[in-house]
mmCIF file of C-alpha atoms in Angstrom:
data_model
loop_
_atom_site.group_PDB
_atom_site.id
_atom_site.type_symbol
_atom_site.label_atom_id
_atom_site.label_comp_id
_atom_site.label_asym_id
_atom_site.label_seq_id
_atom_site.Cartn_x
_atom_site.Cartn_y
_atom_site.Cartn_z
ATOM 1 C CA UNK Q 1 0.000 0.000 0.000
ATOM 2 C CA UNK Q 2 1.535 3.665 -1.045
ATOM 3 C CA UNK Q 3 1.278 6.049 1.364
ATOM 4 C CA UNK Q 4 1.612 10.199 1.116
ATOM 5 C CA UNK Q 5 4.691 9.859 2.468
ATOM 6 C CA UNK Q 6 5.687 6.403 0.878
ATOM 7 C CA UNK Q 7 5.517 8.767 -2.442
ATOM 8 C CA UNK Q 8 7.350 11.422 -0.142
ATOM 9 C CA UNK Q 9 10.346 9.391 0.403
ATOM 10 C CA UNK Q 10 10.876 8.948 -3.223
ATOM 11 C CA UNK Q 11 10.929 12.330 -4.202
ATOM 12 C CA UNK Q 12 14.520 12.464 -3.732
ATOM 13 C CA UNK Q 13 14.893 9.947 -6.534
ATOM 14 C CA UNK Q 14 12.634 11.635 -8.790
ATOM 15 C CA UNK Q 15 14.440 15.479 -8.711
ATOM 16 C CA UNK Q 16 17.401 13.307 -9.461
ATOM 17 C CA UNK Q 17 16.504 11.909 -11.982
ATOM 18 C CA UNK Q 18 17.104 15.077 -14.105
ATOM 19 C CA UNK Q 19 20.503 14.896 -13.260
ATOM 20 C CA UNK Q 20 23.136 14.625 -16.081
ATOM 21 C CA UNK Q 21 26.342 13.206 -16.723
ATOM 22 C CA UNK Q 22 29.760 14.940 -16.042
ATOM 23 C CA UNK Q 23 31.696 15.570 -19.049
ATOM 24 C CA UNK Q 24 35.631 14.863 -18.030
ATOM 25 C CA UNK Q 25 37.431 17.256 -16.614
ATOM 26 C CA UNK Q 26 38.972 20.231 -18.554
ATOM 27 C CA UNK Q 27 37.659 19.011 -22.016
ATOM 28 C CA UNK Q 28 34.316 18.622 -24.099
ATOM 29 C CA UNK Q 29 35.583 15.785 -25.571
ATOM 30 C CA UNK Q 30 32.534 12.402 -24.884
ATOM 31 C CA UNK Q 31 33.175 10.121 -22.055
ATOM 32 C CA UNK Q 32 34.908 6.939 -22.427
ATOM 33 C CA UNK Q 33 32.246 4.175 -23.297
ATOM 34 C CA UNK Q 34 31.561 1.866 -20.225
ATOM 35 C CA UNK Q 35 32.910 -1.443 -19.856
ATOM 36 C CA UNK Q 36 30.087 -4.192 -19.202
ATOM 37 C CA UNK Q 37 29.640 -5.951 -16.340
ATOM 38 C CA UNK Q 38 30.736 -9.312 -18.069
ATOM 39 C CA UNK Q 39 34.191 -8.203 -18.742
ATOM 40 C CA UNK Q 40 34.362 -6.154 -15.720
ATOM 41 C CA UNK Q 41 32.750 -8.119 -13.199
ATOM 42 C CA UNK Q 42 33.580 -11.644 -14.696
ATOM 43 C CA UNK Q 43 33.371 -13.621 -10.968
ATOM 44 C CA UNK Q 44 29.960 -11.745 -10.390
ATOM 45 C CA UNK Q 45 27.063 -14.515 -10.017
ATOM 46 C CA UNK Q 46 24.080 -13.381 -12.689
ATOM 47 C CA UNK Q 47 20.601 -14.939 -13.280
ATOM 48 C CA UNK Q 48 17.232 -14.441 -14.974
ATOM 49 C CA UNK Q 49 13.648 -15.104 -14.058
ATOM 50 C CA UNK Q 50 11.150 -15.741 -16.816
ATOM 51 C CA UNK Q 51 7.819 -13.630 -16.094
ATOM 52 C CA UNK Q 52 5.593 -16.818 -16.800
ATOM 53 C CA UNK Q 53 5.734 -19.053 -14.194
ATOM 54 C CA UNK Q 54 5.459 -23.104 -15.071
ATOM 55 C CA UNK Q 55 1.578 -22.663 -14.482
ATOM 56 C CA UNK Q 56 1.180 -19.769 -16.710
ATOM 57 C CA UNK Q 57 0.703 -16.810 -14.008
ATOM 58 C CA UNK Q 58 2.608 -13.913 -14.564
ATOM 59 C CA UNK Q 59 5.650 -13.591 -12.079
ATOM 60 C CA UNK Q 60 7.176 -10.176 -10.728
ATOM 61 C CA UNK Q 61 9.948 -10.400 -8.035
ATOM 62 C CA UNK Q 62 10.076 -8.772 -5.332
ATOM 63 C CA UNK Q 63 13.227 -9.959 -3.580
ATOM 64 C CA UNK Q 64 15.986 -11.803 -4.541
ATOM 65 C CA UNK Q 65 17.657 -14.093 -2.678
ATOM 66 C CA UNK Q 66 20.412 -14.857 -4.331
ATOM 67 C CA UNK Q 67 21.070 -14.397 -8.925
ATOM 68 C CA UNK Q 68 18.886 -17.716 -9.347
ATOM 69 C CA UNK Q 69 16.367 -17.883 -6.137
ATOM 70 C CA UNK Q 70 13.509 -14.963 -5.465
ATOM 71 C CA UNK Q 71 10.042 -14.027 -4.054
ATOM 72 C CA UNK Q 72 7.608 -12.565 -5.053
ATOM 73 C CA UNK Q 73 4.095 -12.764 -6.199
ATOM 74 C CA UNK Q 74 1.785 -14.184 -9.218
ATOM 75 C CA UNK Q 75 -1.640 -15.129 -9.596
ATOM 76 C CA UNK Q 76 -3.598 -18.427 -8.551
ATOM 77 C CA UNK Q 77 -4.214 -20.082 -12.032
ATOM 78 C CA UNK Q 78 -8.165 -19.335 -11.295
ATOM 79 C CA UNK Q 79 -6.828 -15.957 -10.824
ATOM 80 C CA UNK Q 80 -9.059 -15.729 -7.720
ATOM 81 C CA UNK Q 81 -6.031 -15.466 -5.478
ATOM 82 C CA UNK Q 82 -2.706 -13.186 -5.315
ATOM 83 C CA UNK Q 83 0.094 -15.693 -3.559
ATOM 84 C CA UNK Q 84 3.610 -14.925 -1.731
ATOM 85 C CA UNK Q 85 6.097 -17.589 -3.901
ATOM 86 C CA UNK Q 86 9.334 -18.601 -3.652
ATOM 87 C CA UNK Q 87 10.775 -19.202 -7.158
ATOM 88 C CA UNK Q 88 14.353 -21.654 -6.980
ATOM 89 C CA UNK Q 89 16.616 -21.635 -9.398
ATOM 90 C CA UNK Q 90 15.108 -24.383 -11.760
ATOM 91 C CA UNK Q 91 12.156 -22.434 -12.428
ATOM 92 C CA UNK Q 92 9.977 -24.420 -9.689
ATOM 93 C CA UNK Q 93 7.517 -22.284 -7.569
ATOM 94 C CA UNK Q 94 6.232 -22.890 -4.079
ATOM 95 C CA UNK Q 95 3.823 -21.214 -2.294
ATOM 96 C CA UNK Q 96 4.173 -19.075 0.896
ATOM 97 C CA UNK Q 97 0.808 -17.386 1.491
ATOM 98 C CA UNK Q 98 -1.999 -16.365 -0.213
ATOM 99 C CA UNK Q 99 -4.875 -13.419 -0.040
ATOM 100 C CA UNK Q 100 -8.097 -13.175 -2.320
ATOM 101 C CA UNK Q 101 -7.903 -10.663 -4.998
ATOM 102 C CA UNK Q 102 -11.525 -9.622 -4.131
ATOM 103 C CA UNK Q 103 -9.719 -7.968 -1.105
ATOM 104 C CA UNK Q 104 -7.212 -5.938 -2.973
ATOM 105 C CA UNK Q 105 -4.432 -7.588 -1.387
ATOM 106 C CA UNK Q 106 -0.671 -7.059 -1.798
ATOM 107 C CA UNK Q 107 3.003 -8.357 -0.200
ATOM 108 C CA UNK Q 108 5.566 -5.473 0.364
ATOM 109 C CA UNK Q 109 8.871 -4.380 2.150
ATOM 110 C CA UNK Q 110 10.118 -8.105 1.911
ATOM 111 C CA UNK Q 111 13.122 -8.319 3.289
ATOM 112 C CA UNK Q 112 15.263 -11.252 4.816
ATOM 113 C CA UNK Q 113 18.046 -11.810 7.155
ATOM 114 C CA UNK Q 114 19.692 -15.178 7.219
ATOM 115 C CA UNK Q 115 17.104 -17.613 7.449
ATOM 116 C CA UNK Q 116 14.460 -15.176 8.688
ATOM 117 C CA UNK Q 117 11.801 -13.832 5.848
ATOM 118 C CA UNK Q 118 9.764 -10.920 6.902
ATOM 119 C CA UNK Q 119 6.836 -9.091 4.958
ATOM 120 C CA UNK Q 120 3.751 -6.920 5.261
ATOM 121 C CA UNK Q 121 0.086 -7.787 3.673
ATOM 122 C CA UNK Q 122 -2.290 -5.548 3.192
ATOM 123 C CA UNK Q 123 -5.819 -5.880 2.205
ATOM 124 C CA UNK Q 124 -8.854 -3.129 1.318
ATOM 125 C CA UNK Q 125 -9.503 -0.432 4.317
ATOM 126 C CA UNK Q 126 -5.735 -0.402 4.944
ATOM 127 C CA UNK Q 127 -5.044 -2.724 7.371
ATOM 128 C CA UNK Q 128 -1.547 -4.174 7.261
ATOM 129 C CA UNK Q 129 -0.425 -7.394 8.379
ATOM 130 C CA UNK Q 130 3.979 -8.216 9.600
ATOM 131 C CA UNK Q 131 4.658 -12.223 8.651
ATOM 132 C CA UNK Q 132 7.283 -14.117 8.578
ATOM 133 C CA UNK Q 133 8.785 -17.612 7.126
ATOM 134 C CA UNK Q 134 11.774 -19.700 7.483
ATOM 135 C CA UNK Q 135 13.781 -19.725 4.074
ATOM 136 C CA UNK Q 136 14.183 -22.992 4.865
ATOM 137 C CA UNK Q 137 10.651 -23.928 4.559
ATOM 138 C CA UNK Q 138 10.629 -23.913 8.552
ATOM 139 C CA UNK Q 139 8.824 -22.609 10.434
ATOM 140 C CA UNK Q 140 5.952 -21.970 8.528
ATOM 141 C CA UNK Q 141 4.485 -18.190 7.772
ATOM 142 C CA UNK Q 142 3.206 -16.499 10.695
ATOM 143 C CA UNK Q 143 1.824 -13.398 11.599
ATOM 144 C CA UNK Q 144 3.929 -11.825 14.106
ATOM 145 C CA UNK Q 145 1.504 -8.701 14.629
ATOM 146 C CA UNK Q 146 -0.785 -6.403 13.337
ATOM 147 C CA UNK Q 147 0.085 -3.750 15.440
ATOM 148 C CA UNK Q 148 2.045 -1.709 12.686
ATOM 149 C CA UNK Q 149 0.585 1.932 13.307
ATOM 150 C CA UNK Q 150 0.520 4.071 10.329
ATOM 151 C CA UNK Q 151 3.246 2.134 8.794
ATOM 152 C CA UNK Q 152 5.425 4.330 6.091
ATOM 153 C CA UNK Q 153 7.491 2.899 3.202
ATOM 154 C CA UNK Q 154 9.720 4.321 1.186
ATOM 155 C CA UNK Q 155 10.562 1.337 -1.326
ATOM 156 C CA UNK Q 156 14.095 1.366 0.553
ATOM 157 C CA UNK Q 157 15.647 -1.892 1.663
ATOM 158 C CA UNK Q 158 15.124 -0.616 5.168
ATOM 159 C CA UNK Q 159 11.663 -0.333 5.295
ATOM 160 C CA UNK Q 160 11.782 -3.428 7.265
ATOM 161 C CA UNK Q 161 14.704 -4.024 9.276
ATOM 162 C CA UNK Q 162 15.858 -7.647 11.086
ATOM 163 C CA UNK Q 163 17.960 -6.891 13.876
ATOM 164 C CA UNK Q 164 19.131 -7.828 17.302
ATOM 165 C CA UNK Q 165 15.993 -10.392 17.106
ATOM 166 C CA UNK Q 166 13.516 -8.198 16.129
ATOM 167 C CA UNK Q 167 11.430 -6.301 13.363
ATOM 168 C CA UNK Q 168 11.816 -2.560 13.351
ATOM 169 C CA UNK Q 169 9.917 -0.038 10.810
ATOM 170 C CA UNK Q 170 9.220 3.571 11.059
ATOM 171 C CA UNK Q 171 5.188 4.610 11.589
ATOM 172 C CA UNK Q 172 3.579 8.376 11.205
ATOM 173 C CA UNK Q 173 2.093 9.272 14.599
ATOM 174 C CA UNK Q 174 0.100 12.266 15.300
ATOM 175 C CA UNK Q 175 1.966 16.163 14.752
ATOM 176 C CA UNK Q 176 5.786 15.965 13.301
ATOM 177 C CA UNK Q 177 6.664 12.973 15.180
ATOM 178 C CA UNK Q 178 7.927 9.723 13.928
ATOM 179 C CA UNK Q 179 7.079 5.824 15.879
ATOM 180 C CA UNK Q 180 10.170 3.879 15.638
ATOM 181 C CA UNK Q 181 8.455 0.184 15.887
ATOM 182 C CA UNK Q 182 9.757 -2.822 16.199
ATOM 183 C CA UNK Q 183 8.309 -6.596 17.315
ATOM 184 C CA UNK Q 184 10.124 -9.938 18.482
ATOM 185 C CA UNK Q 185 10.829 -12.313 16.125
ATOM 186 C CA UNK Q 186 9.056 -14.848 18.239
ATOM 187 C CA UNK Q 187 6.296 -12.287 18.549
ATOM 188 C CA UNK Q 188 4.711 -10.539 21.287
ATOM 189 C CA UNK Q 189 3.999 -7.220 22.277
ATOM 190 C CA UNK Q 190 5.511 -4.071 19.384
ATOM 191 C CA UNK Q 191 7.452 -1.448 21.084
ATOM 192 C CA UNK Q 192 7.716 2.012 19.928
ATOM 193 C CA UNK Q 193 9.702 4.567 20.357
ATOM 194 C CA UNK Q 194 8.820 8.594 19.310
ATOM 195 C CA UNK Q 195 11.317 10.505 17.861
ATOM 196 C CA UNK Q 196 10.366 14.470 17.021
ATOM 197 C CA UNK Q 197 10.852 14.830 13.378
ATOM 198 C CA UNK Q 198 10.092 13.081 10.115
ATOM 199 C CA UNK Q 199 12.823 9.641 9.771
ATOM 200 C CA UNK Q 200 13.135 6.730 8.084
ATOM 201 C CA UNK Q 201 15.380 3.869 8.992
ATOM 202 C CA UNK Q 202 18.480 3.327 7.092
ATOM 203 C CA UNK Q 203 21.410 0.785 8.010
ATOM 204 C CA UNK Q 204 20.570 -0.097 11.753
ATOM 205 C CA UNK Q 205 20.751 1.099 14.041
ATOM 206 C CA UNK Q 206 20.569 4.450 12.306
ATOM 207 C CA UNK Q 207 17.648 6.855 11.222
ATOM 208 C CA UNK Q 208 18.015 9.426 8.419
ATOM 209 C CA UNK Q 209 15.355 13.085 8.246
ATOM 210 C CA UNK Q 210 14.943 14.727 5.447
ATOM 211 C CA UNK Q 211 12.103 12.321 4.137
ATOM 212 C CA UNK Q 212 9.560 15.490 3.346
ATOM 213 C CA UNK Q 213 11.845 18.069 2.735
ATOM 214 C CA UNK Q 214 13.164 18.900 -0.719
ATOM 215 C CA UNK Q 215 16.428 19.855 0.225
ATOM 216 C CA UNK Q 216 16.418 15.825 1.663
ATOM 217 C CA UNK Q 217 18.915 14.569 4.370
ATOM 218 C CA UNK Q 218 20.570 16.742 6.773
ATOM 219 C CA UNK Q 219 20.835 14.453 10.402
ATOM 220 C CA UNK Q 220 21.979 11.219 10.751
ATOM 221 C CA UNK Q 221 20.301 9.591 14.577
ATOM 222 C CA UNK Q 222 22.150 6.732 16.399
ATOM 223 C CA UNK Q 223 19.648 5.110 17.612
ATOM 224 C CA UNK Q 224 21.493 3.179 19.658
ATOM 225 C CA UNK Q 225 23.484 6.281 21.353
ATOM 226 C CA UNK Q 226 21.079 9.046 20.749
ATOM 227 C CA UNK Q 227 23.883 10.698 18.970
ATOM 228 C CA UNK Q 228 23.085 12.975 16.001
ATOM 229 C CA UNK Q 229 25.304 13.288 13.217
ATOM 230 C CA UNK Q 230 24.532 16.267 10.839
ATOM 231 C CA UNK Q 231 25.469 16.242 7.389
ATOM 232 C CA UNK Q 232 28.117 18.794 6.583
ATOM 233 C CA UNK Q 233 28.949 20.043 3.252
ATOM 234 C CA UNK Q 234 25.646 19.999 1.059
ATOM 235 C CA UNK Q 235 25.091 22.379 -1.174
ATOM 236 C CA UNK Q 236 22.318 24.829 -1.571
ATOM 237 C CA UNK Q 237 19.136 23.663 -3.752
ATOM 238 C CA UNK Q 238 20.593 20.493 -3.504
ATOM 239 C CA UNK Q 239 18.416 17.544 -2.781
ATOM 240 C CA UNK Q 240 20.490 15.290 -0.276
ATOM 241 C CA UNK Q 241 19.936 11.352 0.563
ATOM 242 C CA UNK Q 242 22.023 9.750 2.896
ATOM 243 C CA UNK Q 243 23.314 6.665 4.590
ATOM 244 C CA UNK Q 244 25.452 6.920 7.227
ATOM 245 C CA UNK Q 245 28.780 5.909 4.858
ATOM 246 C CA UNK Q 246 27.835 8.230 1.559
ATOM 247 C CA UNK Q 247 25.376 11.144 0.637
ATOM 248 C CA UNK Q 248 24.211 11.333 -2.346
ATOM 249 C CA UNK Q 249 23.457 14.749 -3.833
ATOM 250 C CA UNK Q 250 21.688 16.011 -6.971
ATOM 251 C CA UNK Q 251 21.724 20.127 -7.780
ATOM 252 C CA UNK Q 252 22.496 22.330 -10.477
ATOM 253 C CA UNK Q 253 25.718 23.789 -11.442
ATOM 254 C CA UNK Q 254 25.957 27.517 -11.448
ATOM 255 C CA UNK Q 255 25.669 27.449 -15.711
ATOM 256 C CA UNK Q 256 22.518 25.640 -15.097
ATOM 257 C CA UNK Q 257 23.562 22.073 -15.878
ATOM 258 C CA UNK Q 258 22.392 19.071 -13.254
ATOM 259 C CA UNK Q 259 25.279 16.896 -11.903
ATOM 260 C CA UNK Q 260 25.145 13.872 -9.347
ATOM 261 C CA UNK Q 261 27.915 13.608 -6.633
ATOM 262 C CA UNK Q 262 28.726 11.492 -3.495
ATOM 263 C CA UNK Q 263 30.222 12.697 -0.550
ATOM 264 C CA UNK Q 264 30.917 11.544 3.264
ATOM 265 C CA UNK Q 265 28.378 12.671 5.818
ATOM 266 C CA UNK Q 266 30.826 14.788 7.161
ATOM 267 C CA UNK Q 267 31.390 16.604 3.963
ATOM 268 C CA UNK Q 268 34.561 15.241 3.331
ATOM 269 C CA UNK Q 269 35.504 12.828 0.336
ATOM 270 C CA UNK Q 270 32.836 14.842 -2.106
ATOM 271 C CA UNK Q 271 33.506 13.872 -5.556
ATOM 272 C CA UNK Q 272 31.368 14.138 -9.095
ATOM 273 C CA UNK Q 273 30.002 11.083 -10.089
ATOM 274 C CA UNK Q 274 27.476 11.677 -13.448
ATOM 275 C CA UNK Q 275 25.842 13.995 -15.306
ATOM 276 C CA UNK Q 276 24.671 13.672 -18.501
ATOM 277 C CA UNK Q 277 21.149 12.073 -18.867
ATOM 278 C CA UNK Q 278 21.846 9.649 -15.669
ATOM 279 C CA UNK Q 279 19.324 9.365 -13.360
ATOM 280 C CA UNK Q 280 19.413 7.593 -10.213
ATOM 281 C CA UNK Q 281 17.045 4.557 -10.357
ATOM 282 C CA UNK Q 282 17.162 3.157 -6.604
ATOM 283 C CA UNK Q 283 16.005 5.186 -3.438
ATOM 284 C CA UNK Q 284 19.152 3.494 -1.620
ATOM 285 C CA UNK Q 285 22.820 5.377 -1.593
ATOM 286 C CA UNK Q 286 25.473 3.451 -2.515
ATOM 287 C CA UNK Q 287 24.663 -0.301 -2.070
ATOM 288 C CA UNK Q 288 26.929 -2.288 -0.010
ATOM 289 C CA UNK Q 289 28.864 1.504 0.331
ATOM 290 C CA UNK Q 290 30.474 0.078 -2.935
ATOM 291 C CA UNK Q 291 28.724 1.746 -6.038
ATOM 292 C CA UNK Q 292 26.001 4.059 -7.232
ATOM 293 C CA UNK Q 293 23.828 2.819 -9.697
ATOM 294 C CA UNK Q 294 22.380 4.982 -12.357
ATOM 295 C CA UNK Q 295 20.470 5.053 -15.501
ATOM 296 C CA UNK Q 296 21.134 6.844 -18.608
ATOM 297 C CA UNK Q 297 19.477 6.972 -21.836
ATOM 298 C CA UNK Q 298 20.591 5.001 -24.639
ATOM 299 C CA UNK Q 299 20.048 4.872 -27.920
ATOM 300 C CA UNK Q 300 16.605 3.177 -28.335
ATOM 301 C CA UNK Q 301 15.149 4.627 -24.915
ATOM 302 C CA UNK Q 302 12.420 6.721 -27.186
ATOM 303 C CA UNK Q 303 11.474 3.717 -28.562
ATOM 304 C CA UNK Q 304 10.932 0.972 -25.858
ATOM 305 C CA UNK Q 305 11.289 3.245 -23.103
ATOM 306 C CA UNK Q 306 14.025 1.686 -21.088
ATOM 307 C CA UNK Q 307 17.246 3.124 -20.570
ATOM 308 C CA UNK Q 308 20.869 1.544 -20.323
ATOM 309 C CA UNK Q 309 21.239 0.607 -16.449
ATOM 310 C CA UNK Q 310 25.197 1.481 -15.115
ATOM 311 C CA UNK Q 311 27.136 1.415 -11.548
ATOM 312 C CA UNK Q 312 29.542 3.841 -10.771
ATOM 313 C CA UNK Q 313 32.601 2.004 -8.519
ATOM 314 C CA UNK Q 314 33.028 4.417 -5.855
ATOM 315 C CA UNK Q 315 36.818 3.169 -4.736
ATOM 316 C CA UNK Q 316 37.770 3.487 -8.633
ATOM 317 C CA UNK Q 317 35.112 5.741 -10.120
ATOM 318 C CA UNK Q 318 34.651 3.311 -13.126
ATOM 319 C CA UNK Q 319 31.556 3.248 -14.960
ATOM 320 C CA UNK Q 320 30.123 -0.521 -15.753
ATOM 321 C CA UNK Q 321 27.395 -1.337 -17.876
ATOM 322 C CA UNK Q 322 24.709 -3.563 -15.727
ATOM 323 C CA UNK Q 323 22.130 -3.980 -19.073
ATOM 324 C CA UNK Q 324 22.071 -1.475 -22.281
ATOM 325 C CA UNK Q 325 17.939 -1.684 -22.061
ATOM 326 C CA UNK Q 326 16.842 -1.689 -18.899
ATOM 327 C CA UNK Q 327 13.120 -1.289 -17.669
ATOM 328 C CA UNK Q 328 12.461 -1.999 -13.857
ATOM 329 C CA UNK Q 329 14.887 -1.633 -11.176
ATOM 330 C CA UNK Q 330 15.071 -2.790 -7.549
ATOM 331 C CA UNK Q 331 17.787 -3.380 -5.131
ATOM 332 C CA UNK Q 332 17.774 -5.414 -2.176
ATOM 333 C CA UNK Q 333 20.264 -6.306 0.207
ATOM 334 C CA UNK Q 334 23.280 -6.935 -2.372
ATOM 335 C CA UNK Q 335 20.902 -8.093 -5.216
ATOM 336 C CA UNK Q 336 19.842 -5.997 -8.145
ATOM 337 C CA UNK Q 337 17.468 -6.652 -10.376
ATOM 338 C CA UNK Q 338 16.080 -5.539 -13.515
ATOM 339 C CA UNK Q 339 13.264 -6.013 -16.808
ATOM 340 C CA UNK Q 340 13.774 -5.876 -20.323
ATOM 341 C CA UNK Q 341 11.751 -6.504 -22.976
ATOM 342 C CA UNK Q 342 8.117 -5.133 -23.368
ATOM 343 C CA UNK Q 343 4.728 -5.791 -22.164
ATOM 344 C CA UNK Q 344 4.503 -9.031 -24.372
ATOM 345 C CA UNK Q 345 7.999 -10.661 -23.184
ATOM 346 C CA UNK Q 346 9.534 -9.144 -20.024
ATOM 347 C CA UNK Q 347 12.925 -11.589 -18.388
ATOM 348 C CA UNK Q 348 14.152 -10.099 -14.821
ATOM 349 C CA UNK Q 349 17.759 -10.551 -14.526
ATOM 350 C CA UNK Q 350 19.319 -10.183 -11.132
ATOM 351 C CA UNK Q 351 22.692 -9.415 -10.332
ATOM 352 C CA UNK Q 352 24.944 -10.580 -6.976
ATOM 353 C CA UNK Q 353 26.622 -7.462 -6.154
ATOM 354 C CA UNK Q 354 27.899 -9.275 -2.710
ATOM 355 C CA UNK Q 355 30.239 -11.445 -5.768
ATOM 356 C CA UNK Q 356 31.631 -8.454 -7.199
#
């Protein structure tokens, strides 16, 4: 379920998605063209998901577990039923949950932590539902509460966090104040915490503002210590996201050109990443505080409407082509996955950015 402030959180990804590409240093001249992720990355583990599963429902992923083995949802073959399925690496589906269509339903924020899956159902008059599975097929799904307040996500693989044994996501409570939430994984009462402000959780145990404000991120909260860190360095009419390794910022240069560029929290470190016609594709800085990945458009973009799908490496500043016609793109956890084709033959292709 989208909330206002589910479409809030992404609006950081959609003013950056203006931004261009840098052109290299004292010259005019084109960039170098990328190299692609087979000949850069040759050890990196890659797979692909038809969209069809073996009964003939349509297929979209939401998580991947690994290149080969994801979740994510399809119809029953009466089509009376959406189900939660676990799709392995030969194709084979099995079944995890499922909700009646009639009820609107949907699975979202899945997220996992070693052998823990966790997700949140929701049916029609908003009510939301937190399960979770063994990966192992043990124990069974569960619902561990439904006690989730006026849950927010932000399509972030933090909405839902697994740690120190429990569940933890962010909720809207009443004035400028955000519910930090979390439940036991063996269930029981949710706790919840009020911090002043508008946060969302980022790389536990740490919150990040910023989530309505156009200018974005500017405090980092330990939640843990208590201790704030504030973000040094941005620059005016910028629109700043951070995690608490890399910020990401997207503004305009002073001839009126866009430009993309990653810096420490503290302000230190800032370098220029892209400009051009990239456009940042994921709501998540720098996955695994490794790389930026970005979009740009490519040559048949006005035609199908995808774009070519690259990842800056931050220790090296190399540019990598991931796909040259990209549609969809979600990261998770290490895993990053992506469409091509049209309506009428869509493959998702996942990459293991852990194997890089």
């Amino acid at each position: 379920m989208s909330t206002p402030r589910t479409r809030l959180g992404l609006v950081a990804a959609l003013l950056a998605s203006t931004a261009l590409l840098a052109m290299p240093a004292g010259g005019n001249a084109p960039p170098a063209p990328p190299v692609t992720a087979a000949v850069a990355w040759p050890q990196a583990q890659r797979g692909a998901v038809q969209a069809t599963l073996d009964d003939g429902a349509e297929y979209r992923p939401g998580l991947f577990l690994d290149a080969r083995t994801s979740i994510g949802t399809a119809a029953s073959t009466d089509d009376r039923y959406l189900r939660l399925v676990r799709v392995a690496a030969d194709g084979s589906a099995r079944e995890l949950r499922r909700l009646p269509r009639a009820r609107h339903p949907s699975f979202q924020a899945l997220t996992a932590a070693g052998d823990v899956l966790a997700w949140v159902e929701s049916t029609d008059g908003g009510k939301l539902q937190l399960f979770t599975a063994g990966l192992s097929g043990a124990p069974a799904p569960r619902e561990l509460t439904a006690d989730l307040g006026r849950a927010e996500f932000y399509q972030s693989q933090y909405d839902l966090v697994i740690a120190d044994g429990r569940v933890h996501w962010v909720a809207a409570a009443k004035g400028d104040v955000t519910q930090v939430r979390s439940v036991a994984l063996t269930g029981g009462p949710v706790r919840t915490r009020s911090e002043p402000g508008t946060w969302k959780l980022s790389a536990y145990p740490w919150l990040v503002n910023g989530v309505n404000d156009t200018s974005g991120s500017t405090v980092l909260r330990n939640l843990s210590t208590g201790r704030d860190s504030p973000v040094r360095g941005a620059r005016d009419r910028a629109t700043t996201a951070c995690s608490p390794a890399w910020c990401r910022m997207a503004s305009l240069t002073a001839g009126g050109l866009n430009r993309i560029e990653l810096m420490r929290p503290d302000g230190s470190g800032r370098e220029r990443l892209a400009g051009d016609t990239a456009a940042t594709v994921i709501v998540d800085v720098a996955p695994l505080d490794r790389f930026e990945v970005l979009s740009r458009i490519g040559p048949n973009s006005e035609l199908t409407g995808n774009n070519e799908l690259i990842a800056v490496e931050i220790a090296t500043r190399r540019t990598v082509e991931i796909s040259p016609d990209a549609g969809s793109v979600s990261y998770r956890g290490g895993m990053l996955w992506w469409s091509t084709g049209n309506l009428d033959a869509i493959v998702w292709h996942a990459l293991d950015l852990r194997t890089v």
